[in-house]
Amino acid sequence: MIPIPRILLADCDAMFCAVARLVDPDGAGQSPLLVVGGRRGGRGVVCSASYEARAFGVRSGMPISQAERLCPDAMFVPVPRGVCGEKSREVHAVLQDWSPIVEPASIDEFYLAMTGTEAVYRDESLAVTASRIRADVLGRTGLAVSIGGGTNRLVAKLAVERAKPSAGGPIPGVHIVPTGEEGAFLRTLDLAAIPGVGPRMVERLARYGLSRVDDALRVELPSLQAWFGTRTGQWLHTRIRGMGSDVVDSGQGEAKSVSREETFSEDLASTAELKVELLRLAVRVAHDLRSHGLVARTITVKIRDFDFRTRQASRTLAAPVDSDRAIHRVSHELFQKLRQARGAPARLLGVGLSQFGAGDAAQQLGLFAPPRSATIESPRDRQVAQLVDRINERYGRDGIVPGALADKADRADKTEG
């Protein structure tokens, strides 16, 4: 007999706000109206907002300036990036004690495969197990999670929204869709709630009088395909019926990229100044990569110009790298390419790494390894990067920095003096 799939999705409640409050209990911890993403008057975007601030219309992705107008009494703080990563790993570790397979979907979302675990939990209901998981995560990490569950990932994803603090429910923080009741649950939703149905799709659906799932369920597949195209029509037909994958794979949820970005307080027009910022970002993202024990083959540079036009360039290397020198060298080449195409003042600059492998792989030279002249990273580059990491871990992040960054810091100190 094939067991009925049982899948949970644990979603950290306003994680960035929660971490900011843990980091600064006397400041952010005392402010119900909290916006994370940048300082007041800054040019960044909202990363997260407390539920109280969301009531004023503050949403992730909107400019900090707009959030200030909507919620002028809110406290605005930067993203506590390093601590967020640490807390995400703590939550992951707790969840692994409850499920044989845990798949991180993002820094604050985790799918748990619970199929076949009924005997382990003495046939208690999935809702009771989920409630106990929530208590364990809160007790061991200090973070609250909401948990949704059902027979596939899509239903679990939709259910977790019903479990959020702003939604309420019979069991606080938990919403499980019973087997066989998926259709009835979907009928209670707006089409906008379906993952993948964005604002433009909502507008197109509205032209045909469709705003709720129940409306769309009355439309036959041929009509959906005629209105929205063969593939989109088929996709929508499937989604509104709650059909989704029931596979949870811990191997699929590993981080697929690491990146560092900087939104400038004023647009930078000087290529020389941008090169210094590029170096800073390359050094930081290279350190992030090594701290995870990884190497990367693909390097991406992103520029957002003063007029919000976003451009990027990528390069995939023949062999993976992890040293500051190699990552900066490729980043610089990509940056030069973007600046030559358009030298407009920039409001944001970013460096990203992807196509990961294990860090040890970079150290293993096989019989047919390319000669040193054919690769952009030497064993010495890696050794220097590792030595700098060890020194900076002991004396602080700025114990050893590239000369260009030290010169800029010196000039800033003299200016302030």
Short mmCIF file of C-alpha atoms in Angstrom, two decimals:
data_model
loop_
_atom_site.label_atom_id
_atom_site.label_comp_id
_atom_site.label_asym_id
_atom_site.label_seq_id
_atom_site.Cartn_x
_atom_site.Cartn_y
_atom_site.Cartn_z
CA MET A 1 0.00 0.00 0.00
CA ILE A 2 1.41 3.39 -1.03
CA PRO A 3 1.54 5.78 1.94
CA ILE A 4 -0.30 9.09 1.68
CA PRO A 5 2.21 11.94 1.29
CA ARG A 6 2.53 14.22 4.30
CA ILE A 7 4.51 17.43 3.83
CA LEU A 8 5.08 20.37 6.16
CA LEU A 9 6.41 23.82 5.35
CA ALA A 10 7.97 25.70 8.25
CA ASP A 11 8.16 29.44 7.57
CA CYS A 12 9.94 31.76 10.01
CA ASP A 13 7.64 34.62 11.03
CA ALA A 14 9.05 37.96 9.80
CA MET A 15 12.49 36.43 10.24
CA PHE A 16 14.60 39.50 9.54
CA CYS A 17 12.57 41.54 12.02
CA ALA A 18 12.80 38.77 14.60
CA VAL A 19 16.58 38.54 14.23
CA ALA A 20 16.96 42.31 14.37
CA ARG A 21 15.09 42.25 17.68
CA LEU A 22 17.31 39.49 19.04
CA VAL A 23 20.42 41.44 18.02
CA ASP A 24 19.16 44.73 19.50
CA PRO A 25 16.64 43.92 22.25
CA ASP A 26 16.72 47.42 23.74
CA GLY A 27 16.20 49.15 20.39
CA ALA A 28 14.49 47.14 17.65
CA GLY A 29 13.26 44.76 20.32
CA GLN A 30 11.15 47.50 21.86
CA SER A 31 9.62 48.82 18.62
CA PRO A 32 6.36 47.22 17.40
CA LEU A 33 6.64 49.24 14.17
CA LEU A 34 9.86 47.87 12.68
CA VAL A 35 11.18 47.97 9.11
CA VAL A 36 14.34 46.07 8.14
CA GLY A 37 16.30 46.99 5.03
CA GLY A 38 18.06 50.28 5.68
CA ARG A 39 18.30 53.37 7.82
CA ARG A 40 15.71 56.14 7.76
CA GLY A 41 16.43 58.45 4.84
CA GLY A 42 18.39 55.72 3.04
CA ARG A 43 18.00 54.58 -0.55
CA GLY A 44 17.58 50.86 0.08
CA VAL A 45 14.47 48.73 -0.13
CA VAL A 46 12.39 47.03 2.53
CA CYS A 47 13.57 43.49 3.24
CA SER A 48 10.97 42.77 5.92
CA ALA A 49 8.48 44.59 8.12
CA SER A 50 6.78 43.69 11.36
CA TYR A 51 3.14 42.68 11.13
CA GLU A 52 2.21 45.95 12.82
CA ALA A 53 4.06 47.94 10.13
CA ARG A 54 2.48 45.83 7.38
CA ALA A 55 -0.91 47.09 8.58
CA PHE A 56 0.18 50.52 7.28
CA GLY A 57 0.86 49.07 3.82
CA VAL A 58 4.62 48.51 4.18
CA ARG A 59 5.71 45.58 2.02
CA SER A 60 8.95 43.83 1.09
CA GLY A 61 10.62 45.27 -1.98
CA MET A 62 9.29 48.82 -1.69
CA PRO A 63 11.76 51.74 -1.35
CA ILE A 64 12.63 52.78 2.20
CA SER A 65 11.45 56.30 1.34
CA GLN A 66 7.96 55.00 0.50
CA ALA A 67 7.85 52.94 3.70
CA GLU A 68 8.72 56.09 5.67
CA ARG A 69 5.76 57.93 4.18
CA LEU A 70 3.39 55.05 4.92
CA CYS A 71 4.64 54.42 8.44
CA PRO A 72 6.52 57.50 9.70
CA ASP A 73 6.68 56.26 13.32
CA ALA A 74 8.48 53.03 12.43
CA MET A 75 12.06 52.23 13.41
CA PHE A 76 14.27 51.53 10.38
CA VAL A 77 17.30 49.23 10.73
CA PRO A 78 19.76 47.50 8.35
CA VAL A 79 19.53 43.79 7.60
CA PRO A 80 21.50 41.75 10.19
CA ARG A 81 22.80 39.50 7.41
CA GLY A 82 25.41 37.43 9.21
CA VAL A 83 23.17 36.65 12.17
CA CYS A 84 20.26 35.78 9.85
CA GLY A 85 22.41 33.11 8.21
CA GLU A 86 23.39 31.70 11.58
CA LYS A 87 19.78 31.59 12.76
CA SER A 88 18.67 29.92 9.53
CA ARG A 89 21.19 27.15 10.11
CA GLU A 90 19.99 26.78 13.72
CA VAL A 91 16.37 26.37 12.58
CA HIS A 92 17.47 23.85 9.95
CA ALA A 93 19.31 21.80 12.57
CA VAL A 94 16.24 21.68 14.85
CA LEU A 95 13.96 20.59 12.02
CA GLN A 96 16.35 17.78 11.11
CA ASP A 97 15.59 16.27 14.51
CA TRP A 98 11.93 15.95 13.46
CA SER A 99 12.08 14.82 9.84
CA PRO A 100 14.35 12.45 7.88
CA ILE A 101 14.45 14.93 4.99
CA VAL A 102 14.47 18.71 5.35
CA GLU A 103 14.73 20.92 2.26
CA PRO A 104 15.56 24.63 2.72
CA ALA A 105 13.50 26.53 0.15
CA SER A 106 15.02 29.87 1.19
CA ILE A 107 16.78 31.35 4.20
CA ASP A 108 13.50 31.27 6.17
CA GLU A 109 11.45 28.43 4.63
CA PHE A 110 11.94 24.69 5.06
CA TYR A 111 9.98 21.73 3.66
CA LEU A 112 9.79 18.62 5.86
CA ALA A 113 9.00 15.16 4.53
CA MET A 114 6.74 13.51 7.14
CA THR A 115 5.47 10.63 4.99
CA GLY A 116 5.78 7.35 6.85
CA THR A 117 6.58 8.91 10.22
CA GLU A 118 3.18 8.17 11.77
CA ALA A 119 4.52 5.34 13.94
CA VAL A 120 7.43 7.47 15.13
CA TYR A 121 4.97 9.99 16.53
CA ARG A 122 2.55 7.34 17.81
CA ASP A 123 -0.12 8.18 15.22
CA GLU A 124 -0.72 11.65 16.61
CA SER A 125 -2.24 14.09 14.15
CA LEU A 126 0.06 16.04 11.85
CA ALA A 127 -1.26 19.24 13.42
CA VAL A 128 -0.15 18.12 16.88
CA THR A 129 3.30 17.15 15.58
CA ALA A 130 3.60 20.52 13.82
CA SER A 131 2.64 22.31 17.03
CA ARG A 132 5.37 20.46 18.93
CA ILE A 133 7.90 21.31 16.19
CA ARG A 134 7.01 25.00 16.54
CA ALA A 135 7.59 24.89 20.28
CA ASP A 136 10.95 23.16 19.82
CA VAL A 137 12.17 25.70 17.25
CA LEU A 138 11.13 28.62 19.44
CA GLY A 139 12.73 27.14 22.53
CA ARG A 140 16.05 26.33 20.87
CA THR A 141 16.48 29.27 18.47
CA GLY A 142 14.30 32.06 19.84
CA LEU A 143 12.49 32.30 16.48
CA ALA A 144 8.79 31.68 15.89
CA VAL A 145 7.73 29.67 12.84
CA SER A 146 4.38 29.08 11.22
CA ILE A 147 3.74 25.63 9.76
CA GLY A 148 1.43 24.60 6.92
CA GLY A 149 0.85 21.05 5.81
CA GLY A 150 -0.84 18.87 3.24
CA THR A 151 -0.32 16.17 0.66
CA ASN A 152 2.00 18.19 -1.56
CA ARG A 153 4.29 21.21 -1.56
CA LEU A 154 1.77 23.58 -3.15
CA VAL A 155 -0.91 22.85 -0.56
CA ALA A 156 1.64 23.18 2.25
CA LYS A 157 2.78 26.52 0.83
CA LEU A 158 -0.79 27.83 0.67
CA ALA A 159 -1.62 26.43 4.11
CA VAL A 160 1.28 28.15 5.82
CA GLU A 161 -0.23 31.54 4.90
CA ARG A 162 -3.32 30.56 6.91
CA ALA A 163 -1.03 29.75 9.83
CA LYS A 164 0.64 33.17 9.95
CA PRO A 165 0.06 35.35 13.03
CA SER A 166 -2.09 37.76 11.04
CA ALA A 167 -4.41 34.95 9.92
CA GLY A 168 -5.26 33.19 13.17
CA GLY A 169 -6.62 29.64 13.37
CA PRO A 170 -7.73 26.85 15.70
CA ILE A 171 -4.13 25.94 16.49
CA PRO A 172 -1.91 29.05 16.68
CA GLY A 173 0.78 28.97 14.01
CA VAL A 174 -0.40 25.73 12.37
CA HIS A 175 -2.74 24.98 9.48
CA ILE A 176 -3.00 21.47 8.04
CA VAL A 177 -5.18 20.67 5.03
CA PRO A 178 -6.59 17.14 5.60
CA THR A 179 -6.25 14.53 2.88
CA GLY A 180 -9.18 14.75 0.49
CA GLU A 181 -10.04 18.33 1.43
CA GLU A 182 -7.56 20.02 -0.90
CA GLY A 183 -10.28 21.07 -3.36
CA ALA A 184 -12.47 22.64 -0.69
CA PHE A 185 -9.45 24.49 0.72
CA LEU A 186 -8.43 25.88 -2.69
CA ARG A 187 -11.96 27.16 -3.30
CA THR A 188 -11.60 29.53 -0.35
CA LEU A 189 -8.65 31.34 -1.94
CA ASP A 190 -8.18 34.29 -4.27
CA LEU A 191 -6.31 33.49 -7.46
CA ALA A 192 -3.67 36.01 -6.36
CA ALA A 193 -2.78 33.64 -3.50
CA ILE A 194 -1.56 30.96 -5.91
CA PRO A 195 2.27 31.01 -6.10
CA GLY A 196 3.24 32.17 -9.57
CA VAL A 197 0.12 34.26 -10.16
CA GLY A 198 1.58 37.76 -10.11
CA PRO A 199 -0.04 41.19 -10.49
CA ARG A 200 -0.03 41.08 -14.30
CA MET A 201 -1.65 37.64 -14.32
CA VAL A 202 -4.26 38.88 -11.84
CA GLU A 203 -5.12 41.72 -14.24
CA ARG A 204 -5.46 39.32 -17.17
CA LEU A 205 -7.66 36.99 -15.14
CA ALA A 206 -9.87 39.90 -14.08
CA ARG A 207 -10.63 40.68 -17.75
CA TYR A 208 -12.46 37.36 -17.89
CA GLY A 209 -14.23 37.90 -14.59
CA LEU A 210 -11.92 35.59 -12.64
CA SER A 211 -10.73 36.72 -9.21
CA ARG A 212 -11.16 33.63 -7.03
CA VAL A 213 -10.09 30.02 -7.50
CA ASP A 214 -13.74 29.01 -7.43
CA ASP A 215 -14.35 31.26 -10.46
CA ALA A 216 -11.54 29.66 -12.47
CA LEU A 217 -12.59 26.11 -11.59
CA ARG A 218 -15.74 26.65 -13.66
CA VAL A 219 -13.68 27.31 -16.79
CA GLU A 220 -12.70 24.35 -19.01
CA LEU A 221 -9.06 23.76 -19.96
CA PRO A 222 -9.52 24.66 -23.68
CA SER A 223 -10.85 28.09 -22.70
CA LEU A 224 -7.96 28.75 -20.30
CA GLN A 225 -5.49 27.77 -23.02
CA ALA A 226 -7.23 29.97 -25.58
CA TRP A 227 -7.09 32.95 -23.23
CA PHE A 228 -3.61 32.52 -21.73
CA GLY A 229 -1.73 30.22 -24.11
CA THR A 230 -1.25 26.45 -24.10
CA ARG A 231 1.43 26.22 -21.41
CA THR A 232 0.09 28.91 -19.07
CA GLY A 233 -3.46 27.64 -19.41
CA GLN A 234 -2.39 24.09 -18.55
CA TRP A 235 -0.30 25.34 -15.63
CA LEU A 236 -3.19 27.36 -14.20
CA HIS A 237 -5.63 24.48 -14.69
CA THR A 238 -3.31 22.27 -12.64
CA ARG A 239 -2.50 24.77 -9.90
CA ILE A 240 -6.06 25.76 -9.05
CA ARG A 241 -6.80 22.08 -8.44
CA GLY A 242 -4.06 21.89 -5.85
CA MET A 243 -1.82 19.60 -7.87
CA GLY A 244 1.86 19.85 -6.97
CA SER A 245 4.99 17.85 -6.28
CA ASP A 246 5.18 15.70 -3.17
CA VAL A 247 8.97 15.35 -3.38
CA VAL A 248 11.13 16.85 -0.64
CA ASP A 249 14.84 16.61 -1.40
CA SER A 250 17.46 17.96 0.98
CA GLY A 251 19.93 18.10 -1.89
CA GLN A 252 17.79 20.55 -3.86
CA GLY A 253 17.54 23.10 -1.13
CA GLU A 254 21.19 24.05 -0.71
CA ALA A 255 22.05 27.65 -1.44
CA LYS A 256 22.37 28.16 -5.19
CA SER A 257 24.14 31.51 -4.96
CA VAL A 258 25.75 33.95 -2.56
CA SER A 259 25.94 37.64 -3.23
CA ARG A 260 26.80 41.03 -1.79
CA GLU A 261 25.10 44.23 -2.90
CA GLU A 262 25.42 47.87 -1.90
CA THR A 263 22.81 50.58 -2.47
CA PHE A 264 24.61 53.93 -2.34
CA SER A 265 23.28 56.88 -0.37
CA GLU A 266 24.03 59.00 -3.47
CA ASP A 267 24.43 57.89 -7.08
CA LEU A 268 28.08 57.20 -7.90
CA ALA A 269 29.19 58.49 -11.30
CA SER A 270 32.93 57.98 -10.83
CA THR A 271 34.23 54.72 -12.29
CA ALA A 272 37.20 54.91 -9.93
CA GLU A 273 34.94 55.07 -6.87
CA LEU A 274 32.81 52.25 -8.21
CA LYS A 275 35.92 50.11 -8.65
CA VAL A 276 36.75 50.55 -4.96
CA GLU A 277 33.22 49.48 -4.02
CA LEU A 278 33.51 46.52 -6.41
CA LEU A 279 36.69 45.42 -4.64
CA ARG A 280 34.98 45.66 -1.26
CA LEU A 281 32.03 43.55 -2.44
CA ALA A 282 34.28 40.96 -4.11
CA VAL A 283 36.32 40.51 -0.92
CA ARG A 284 33.21 40.13 1.21
CA VAL A 285 31.41 37.68 -1.06
CA ALA A 286 34.60 35.62 -1.42
CA HIS A 287 34.79 35.39 2.38
CA ASP A 288 31.12 34.36 2.52
CA LEU A 289 31.85 31.62 0.00
CA ARG A 290 34.80 30.22 1.93
CA SER A 291 32.92 30.40 5.24
CA HIS A 292 30.44 27.90 3.74
CA GLY A 293 33.26 25.62 2.57
CA LEU A 294 32.40 26.19 -1.09
CA VAL A 295 33.99 27.14 -4.39
CA ALA A 296 32.18 28.73 -7.32
CA ARG A 297 32.46 28.62 -11.10
CA THR A 298 30.07 31.43 -12.09
CA ILE A 299 30.65 35.08 -11.17
CA THR A 300 28.05 37.79 -11.79
CA VAL A 301 28.26 41.57 -11.51
CA LYS A 302 25.09 43.65 -11.28
CA ILE A 303 24.68 47.39 -11.71
CA ARG A 304 21.48 49.36 -11.12
CA ASP A 305 21.74 52.78 -12.74
CA PHE A 306 20.31 56.05 -11.44
CA ASP A 307 17.17 55.50 -13.55
CA PHE A 308 16.58 52.02 -11.99
CA ARG A 309 17.73 50.23 -15.14
CA THR A 310 19.35 47.00 -13.93
CA ARG A 311 22.12 45.34 -15.92
CA GLN A 312 24.30 42.35 -15.22
CA ALA A 313 27.06 40.25 -16.77
CA SER A 314 28.24 36.76 -15.85
CA ARG A 315 31.16 34.48 -16.61
CA THR A 316 31.43 30.73 -15.96
CA LEU A 317 34.99 29.53 -15.41
CA ALA A 318 36.59 26.26 -16.48
CA ALA A 319 37.62 25.59 -12.87
CA PRO A 320 36.03 26.75 -9.59
CA VAL A 321 37.59 29.50 -7.47
CA ASP A 322 37.28 30.89 -3.96
CA SER A 323 40.11 33.43 -3.53
CA ASP A 324 39.68 37.18 -3.25
CA ARG A 325 42.13 37.81 -6.09
CA ALA A 326 40.48 35.50 -8.62
CA ILE A 327 36.92 36.61 -7.82
CA HIS A 328 37.89 40.27 -7.98
CA ARG A 329 39.77 39.82 -11.24
CA VAL A 330 36.77 38.33 -13.01
CA SER A 331 34.37 40.78 -11.35
CA HIS A 332 36.52 43.67 -12.57
CA GLU A 333 36.44 42.39 -16.15
CA LEU A 334 32.66 42.06 -16.04
CA PHE A 335 32.33 45.51 -14.45
CA GLN A 336 34.45 47.06 -17.21
CA LYS A 337 32.22 45.46 -19.82
CA LEU A 338 29.07 46.89 -18.22
CA ARG A 339 30.56 50.36 -17.77
CA GLN A 340 31.76 50.49 -21.36
CA ALA A 341 28.24 49.70 -22.54
CA ARG A 342 26.73 52.42 -20.33
CA GLY A 343 28.62 54.72 -18.00
CA ALA A 344 25.60 56.15 -16.19
CA PRO A 345 25.71 57.04 -12.47
CA ALA A 346 24.98 53.93 -10.40
CA ARG A 347 22.72 53.57 -7.37
CA LEU A 348 23.52 49.89 -6.69
CA LEU A 349 26.42 47.52 -7.30
CA GLY A 350 26.52 43.80 -6.60
CA VAL A 351 28.74 40.72 -6.98
CA GLY A 352 27.23 37.22 -6.95
CA LEU A 353 28.68 33.69 -7.03
CA SER A 354 26.99 30.47 -8.15
CA GLN A 355 27.65 27.01 -9.66
CA PHE A 356 28.99 25.70 -6.36
CA GLY A 357 31.22 22.78 -5.47
CA ALA A 358 32.85 21.56 -2.29
CA GLY A 359 35.84 23.60 -1.19
CA ASP A 360 38.18 20.61 -1.12
CA ALA A 361 37.65 20.14 -4.86
CA ALA A 362 39.71 23.24 -5.55
CA GLN A 363 42.68 21.69 -3.77
CA GLN A 364 42.70 18.39 -5.70
CA LEU A 365 44.77 18.49 -8.88
CA GLY A 366 44.27 15.45 -11.09
CA LEU A 367 46.56 14.01 -13.77
CA PHE A 368 44.95 16.21 -16.39
CA ALA A 369 44.60 19.43 -14.37
CA PRO A 370 45.20 22.52 -16.53
CA PRO A 371 48.62 24.19 -16.25
CA ARG A 372 48.79 27.15 -13.89
CA SER A 373 48.87 29.57 -16.82
CA ALA A 374 45.46 28.25 -17.96
CA THR A 375 43.68 29.01 -14.69
CA ILE A 376 43.03 32.35 -13.02
CA GLU A 377 43.63 31.01 -9.49
CA SER A 378 46.80 29.48 -8.11
CA PRO A 379 47.33 27.43 -4.94
CA ARG A 380 49.08 30.51 -3.51
CA ASP A 381 45.93 32.60 -4.08
CA ARG A 382 43.91 30.12 -2.03
CA GLN A 383 46.54 29.90 0.69
CA VAL A 384 46.69 33.70 1.03
CA ALA A 385 42.88 33.94 1.23
CA GLN A 386 42.73 31.28 3.95
CA LEU A 387 45.52 32.98 5.91
CA VAL A 388 43.71 36.33 5.74
CA ASP A 389 40.51 34.64 6.96
CA ARG A 390 42.31 33.23 9.98
CA ILE A 391 43.92 36.57 10.85
CA ASN A 392 40.66 38.49 10.46
CA GLU A 393 38.79 35.93 12.56
CA ARG A 394 41.28 36.62 15.33
CA TYR A 395 41.65 40.40 15.03
CA GLY A 396 38.37 41.45 13.40
CA ARG A 397 37.07 41.65 9.84
CA ASP A 398 39.27 44.64 9.02
CA GLY A 399 42.48 43.13 10.35
CA ILE A 400 43.81 42.76 6.81
CA VAL A 401 42.15 44.51 3.87
CA PRO A 402 43.28 45.32 0.30
CA GLY A 403 45.34 48.48 0.01
CA ALA A 404 42.69 50.35 -1.99
CA LEU A 405 40.15 49.86 0.80
CA ALA A 406 42.64 50.86 3.49
CA ASP A 407 43.53 54.01 1.54
CA LYS A 408 39.87 54.95 1.27
CA ALA A 409 39.37 54.41 5.00
CA ASP A 410 42.42 56.59 5.74
CA ARG A 411 41.10 59.38 3.54
CA ALA A 412 37.71 59.18 5.25
CA ASP A 413 39.34 59.41 8.69
CA LYS A 414 41.34 62.48 7.65
CA THR A 415 38.22 64.13 6.22
CA GLU A 416 36.28 63.57 9.43
CA GLY A 417 39.22 64.82 11.47
#
